[in-house]
mmCIF file of C-alpha atoms in Angstrom:
data_model
loop_
_atom_site.group_PDB
_atom_site.id
_atom_site.type_symbol
_atom_site.label_atom_id
_atom_site.label_comp_id
_atom_site.label_asym_id
_atom_site.label_seq_id
_atom_site.Cartn_x
_atom_site.Cartn_y
_atom_site.Cartn_z
ATOM 1 C CA MET A 23 94.138 135.757 117.578
ATOM 2 C CA ALA A 24 95.307 132.141 117.470
ATOM 3 C CA ARG A 25 98.936 131.415 118.102
ATOM 4 C CA PRO A 26 100.856 130.368 114.986
ATOM 5 C CA ASP A 27 101.929 127.038 116.500
ATOM 6 C CA LYS A 28 98.337 126.131 117.361
ATOM 7 C CA ALA A 29 97.124 127.207 113.925
ATOM 8 C CA ALA A 30 99.802 125.022 112.325
ATOM 9 C CA ALA A 31 98.823 122.067 114.541
ATOM 10 C CA VAL A 32 95.152 122.481 113.574
ATOM 11 C CA ALA A 33 96.058 122.696 109.878
ATOM 12 C CA GLU A 34 98.204 119.549 110.131
ATOM 13 C CA LEU A 35 95.481 117.595 111.954
ATOM 14 C CA ALA A 36 92.831 118.765 109.473
ATOM 15 C CA GLU A 37 95.015 117.542 106.598
ATOM 16 C CA GLN A 38 95.431 114.171 108.335
ATOM 17 C CA PHE A 39 91.655 113.870 108.693
ATOM 18 C CA ARG A 40 91.179 114.733 104.996
ATOM 19 C CA SER A 41 93.857 112.334 103.722
ATOM 20 C CA SER A 42 92.837 109.385 105.905
ATOM 21 C CA ASN A 43 90.358 106.670 104.981
ATOM 22 C CA ALA A 44 89.503 106.286 108.644
ATOM 23 C CA ALA A 45 90.255 107.815 112.022
ATOM 24 C CA VAL A 46 89.747 106.010 115.329
ATOM 25 C CA LEU A 47 89.652 107.884 118.629
ATOM 26 C CA THR A 48 90.937 106.126 121.721
ATOM 27 C CA GLU A 49 91.527 106.885 125.366
ATOM 28 C CA TYR A 50 95.009 105.866 126.438
ATOM 29 C CA ARG A 51 94.916 106.758 130.142
ATOM 30 C CA GLY A 52 97.226 104.453 132.108
ATOM 31 C CA LEU A 53 99.320 103.194 129.184
ATOM 32 C CA THR A 54 103.087 103.475 129.409
ATOM 33 C CA VAL A 55 105.297 104.892 126.678
ATOM 34 C CA ALA A 56 106.502 101.360 125.893
ATOM 35 C CA GLN A 57 102.912 100.147 125.534
ATOM 36 C CA LEU A 58 102.097 103.054 123.194
ATOM 37 C CA LYS A 59 105.135 102.131 121.097
ATOM 38 C CA THR A 60 103.885 98.529 120.900
ATOM 39 C CA LEU A 61 100.420 99.800 119.934
ATOM 40 C CA ARG A 62 101.851 101.919 117.112
ATOM 41 C CA ARG A 63 103.642 98.858 115.709
ATOM 42 C CA SER A 64 100.501 96.700 115.964
ATOM 43 C CA LEU A 65 98.464 99.142 113.838
ATOM 44 C CA GLY A 66 100.436 98.356 110.695
ATOM 45 C CA GLU A 67 102.291 100.464 108.187
ATOM 46 C CA ASN A 68 99.260 102.387 106.962
ATOM 47 C CA ALA A 69 98.269 103.957 110.269
ATOM 48 C CA GLN A 70 99.661 106.769 112.364
ATOM 49 C CA TYR A 71 98.788 106.919 116.065
ATOM 50 C CA ALA A 72 99.037 110.368 117.605
ATOM 51 C CA VAL A 73 98.283 111.710 121.067
ATOM 52 C CA VAL A 74 96.328 114.915 120.476
ATOM 53 C CA LYS A 75 94.865 117.895 122.266
ATOM 54 C CA ASN A 76 91.076 117.654 122.311
ATOM 55 C CA THR A 77 90.279 121.287 121.515
ATOM 56 C CA LEU A 78 92.693 121.529 118.586
ATOM 57 C CA THR A 79 91.642 118.149 117.193
ATOM 58 C CA LYS A 80 87.958 119.021 117.460
ATOM 59 C CA ILE A 81 88.582 122.240 115.509
ATOM 60 C CA ALA A 82 90.643 120.339 112.920
ATOM 61 C CA ALA A 83 87.974 117.668 112.503
ATOM 62 C CA ASN A 84 85.316 120.337 111.970
ATOM 63 C CA GLU A 85 87.551 122.082 109.410
ATOM 64 C CA ALA A 86 87.889 118.742 107.603
ATOM 65 C CA GLY A 87 84.098 118.414 107.512
ATOM 66 C CA ILE A 88 83.819 115.842 110.306
ATOM 67 C CA SER A 89 81.507 117.029 113.065
ATOM 68 C CA THR A 90 80.247 113.630 114.203
ATOM 69 C CA LEU A 91 83.189 113.105 116.572
ATOM 70 C CA ASP A 92 82.594 116.179 118.753
ATOM 71 C CA ASP A 93 81.180 114.187 121.684
ATOM 72 C CA LEU A 94 84.239 111.901 121.795
ATOM 73 C CA PHE A 95 86.791 114.616 122.556
ATOM 74 C CA ASN A 96 86.954 114.258 126.329
ATOM 75 C CA GLY A 97 89.666 112.834 128.527
ATOM 76 C CA PRO A 98 93.097 111.899 127.213
ATOM 77 C CA THR A 99 92.621 111.257 123.505
ATOM 78 C CA ALA A 100 94.758 109.713 120.808
ATOM 79 C CA VAL A 101 93.793 109.276 117.166
ATOM 80 C CA ALA A 102 94.769 106.493 114.786
ATOM 81 C CA PHE A 103 94.792 108.004 111.289
ATOM 82 C CA VAL A 104 94.433 105.135 108.781
ATOM 83 C CA THR A 105 95.449 105.672 105.160
ATOM 84 C CA GLY A 106 95.330 102.035 104.035
ATOM 85 C CA ASP A 107 93.161 99.074 104.964
ATOM 86 C CA PRO A 108 91.064 100.109 107.996
ATOM 87 C CA VAL A 109 90.410 96.462 108.911
ATOM 88 C CA GLU A 110 94.085 95.818 109.699
ATOM 89 C CA SER A 111 94.272 98.837 112.008
ATOM 90 C CA ALA A 112 90.947 98.006 113.665
ATOM 91 C CA LYS A 113 92.252 94.492 114.372
ATOM 92 C CA GLY A 114 95.433 95.938 115.832
ATOM 93 C CA LEU A 115 93.454 98.226 118.143
ATOM 94 C CA ARG A 116 91.017 95.495 119.174
ATOM 95 C CA ASP A 117 93.769 92.962 119.916
ATOM 96 C CA PHE A 118 95.840 95.500 121.833
ATOM 97 C CA ALA A 119 92.781 96.561 123.856
ATOM 98 C CA LYS A 120 92.162 92.895 124.809
ATOM 99 C CA ASP A 121 95.657 92.652 126.293
ATOM 100 C CA ASN A 122 95.664 96.199 127.710
ATOM 101 C CA PRO A 123 92.277 97.196 129.155
ATOM 102 C CA ASN A 124 93.558 100.763 129.688
ATOM 103 C CA LEU A 125 93.123 101.375 125.948
ATOM 104 C CA VAL A 126 89.500 102.314 125.326
ATOM 105 C CA ILE A 127 88.189 102.661 121.783
ATOM 106 C CA LYS A 128 85.801 105.620 121.802
ATOM 107 C CA GLY A 129 84.656 105.626 118.197
ATOM 108 C CA GLY A 130 85.746 106.946 114.861
ATOM 109 C CA VAL A 131 84.960 107.783 111.296
ATOM 110 C CA LEU A 132 85.274 105.695 108.121
ATOM 111 C CA ASP A 133 84.977 107.450 104.754
ATOM 112 C CA GLY A 134 83.007 110.274 106.367
ATOM 113 C CA LYS A 135 80.594 107.994 108.260
ATOM 114 C CA ALA A 136 80.669 107.984 112.045
ATOM 115 C CA LEU A 137 81.426 104.646 113.722
ATOM 116 C CA SER A 138 80.717 103.637 117.290
ATOM 117 C CA ALA A 139 83.198 101.578 119.313
ATOM 118 C CA ASP A 140 81.092 98.454 118.639
ATOM 119 C CA GLU A 141 81.108 99.106 114.896
ATOM 120 C CA ILE A 142 84.896 99.416 114.957
ATOM 121 C CA LYS A 143 85.083 96.055 116.717
ATOM 122 C CA LYS A 144 82.809 94.570 114.026
ATOM 123 C CA LEU A 145 85.089 96.087 111.397
ATOM 124 C CA ALA A 146 87.995 94.303 113.082
ATOM 125 C CA ASP A 147 86.144 90.986 112.709
ATOM 126 C CA LEU A 148 86.098 91.354 108.914
ATOM 127 C CA GLU A 149 88.705 89.633 106.826
ATOM 128 C CA SER A 150 91.333 91.814 105.212
ATOM 129 C CA ARG A 151 90.762 93.418 101.829
ATOM 130 C CA GLU A 152 93.207 91.029 100.153
ATOM 131 C CA VAL A 153 91.425 87.950 101.518
ATOM 132 C CA LEU A 154 88.020 89.264 100.443
ATOM 133 C CA LEU A 155 89.338 90.079 96.955
ATOM 134 C CA SER A 156 90.893 86.626 96.596
ATOM 135 C CA LYS A 157 87.602 84.998 97.638
ATOM 136 C CA LEU A 158 85.780 87.118 95.070
ATOM 137 C CA ALA A 159 88.301 86.142 92.379
ATOM 138 C CA GLY A 160 87.891 82.479 93.325
ATOM 139 C CA ALA A 161 84.120 82.759 93.034
ATOM 140 C CA PHE A 162 84.442 84.368 89.598
ATOM 141 C CA LYS A 163 86.875 81.672 88.493
ATOM 142 C CA GLY A 164 84.484 78.957 89.671
ATOM 143 C CA LYS A 165 81.594 80.493 87.738
ATOM 144 C CA GLN A 166 83.753 80.825 84.620
ATOM 145 C CA SER A 167 84.778 77.194 84.929
ATOM 146 C CA GLN A 168 81.128 76.130 85.201
ATOM 147 C CA ALA A 169 80.242 78.223 82.150
ATOM 148 C CA ALA A 170 83.122 76.716 80.155
ATOM 149 C CA GLN A 171 81.977 73.197 81.058
ATOM 150 C CA LEU A 172 78.428 74.064 80.011
ATOM 151 C CA PHE A 173 79.559 75.522 76.690
ATOM 152 C CA GLN A 174 81.711 72.431 76.039
ATOM 153 C CA ALA A 175 78.882 70.080 76.928
ATOM 154 C CA LEU A 176 76.454 71.538 74.385
ATOM 155 C CA PRO A 177 78.522 70.807 71.233
ATOM 156 C CA SER A 178 79.580 67.347 72.437
ATOM 157 C CA LYS A 179 75.962 66.479 73.240
ATOM 158 C CA LEU A 180 74.973 67.710 69.775
ATOM 159 C CA VAL A 181 77.672 65.530 68.177
ATOM 160 C CA ARG A 182 76.520 62.454 70.153
ATOM 161 C CA THR A 183 72.897 63.117 69.155
ATOM 162 C CA VAL A 184 73.823 63.444 65.456
ATOM 163 C CA ASP A 185 75.898 60.233 65.641
ATOM 164 C CA ALA A 186 72.977 58.417 67.265
ATOM 165 C CA LEU A 187 70.636 59.654 64.522
ATOM 166 C CA ARG A 188 73.080 58.472 61.814
ATOM 167 C CA ALA A 189 73.398 55.100 63.469
ATOM 168 C CA LYS A 190 69.619 54.815 63.703
ATOM 169 C CA GLN A 191 69.195 55.808 60.071
ATOM 170 C CA ALA A 192 71.875 53.309 59.035
ATOM 171 C CA GLU A 193 70.038 50.553 60.945
ATOM 172 C CA GLN A 194 66.736 51.507 59.330
ATOM 173 C CA GLY A 195 68.341 51.743 55.889
ATOM 174 C CA GLY A 196 70.019 48.301 56.281
ATOM 175 C CA ALA A 197 66.799 46.710 57.567
ATOM 176 C CA GLU A 198 64.820 47.665 54.491
#
């Protein structure tokens, strides 16, 4: 029979896995409490970084339908649960790991798909969601502007052609 406190911890972790867009597992061996506090701040507002027990977290992940992380639950493990933009949190982890080699990114999961440590680093190289959306909006605006210019050019070209025909007819009519 599981102890009530462990069952509650598993239920809480399973809910965090279900409600998160992404979860990144790290090894934090050798980091001080002050460094962990700095890491939590660098992840952004939409991420929660928690030191976890491997066995309980593995059970919780399986309850949440995530079995791809089972091999990563060894050694001291902490999980970054991301509810917002995963790129911002991945950048925070990558940048912190550059300055603090004791932080090791093991892997993670993004929208149910397993990610390796290298894939998380590639995710960190992406631009943020807002930047990508603004680039997309700019591209749409550019295409709309080109279409508007094209639609304006057709009637004005038609008017110039009709005027040229009138002028030509007037010349031919006056020459006769």
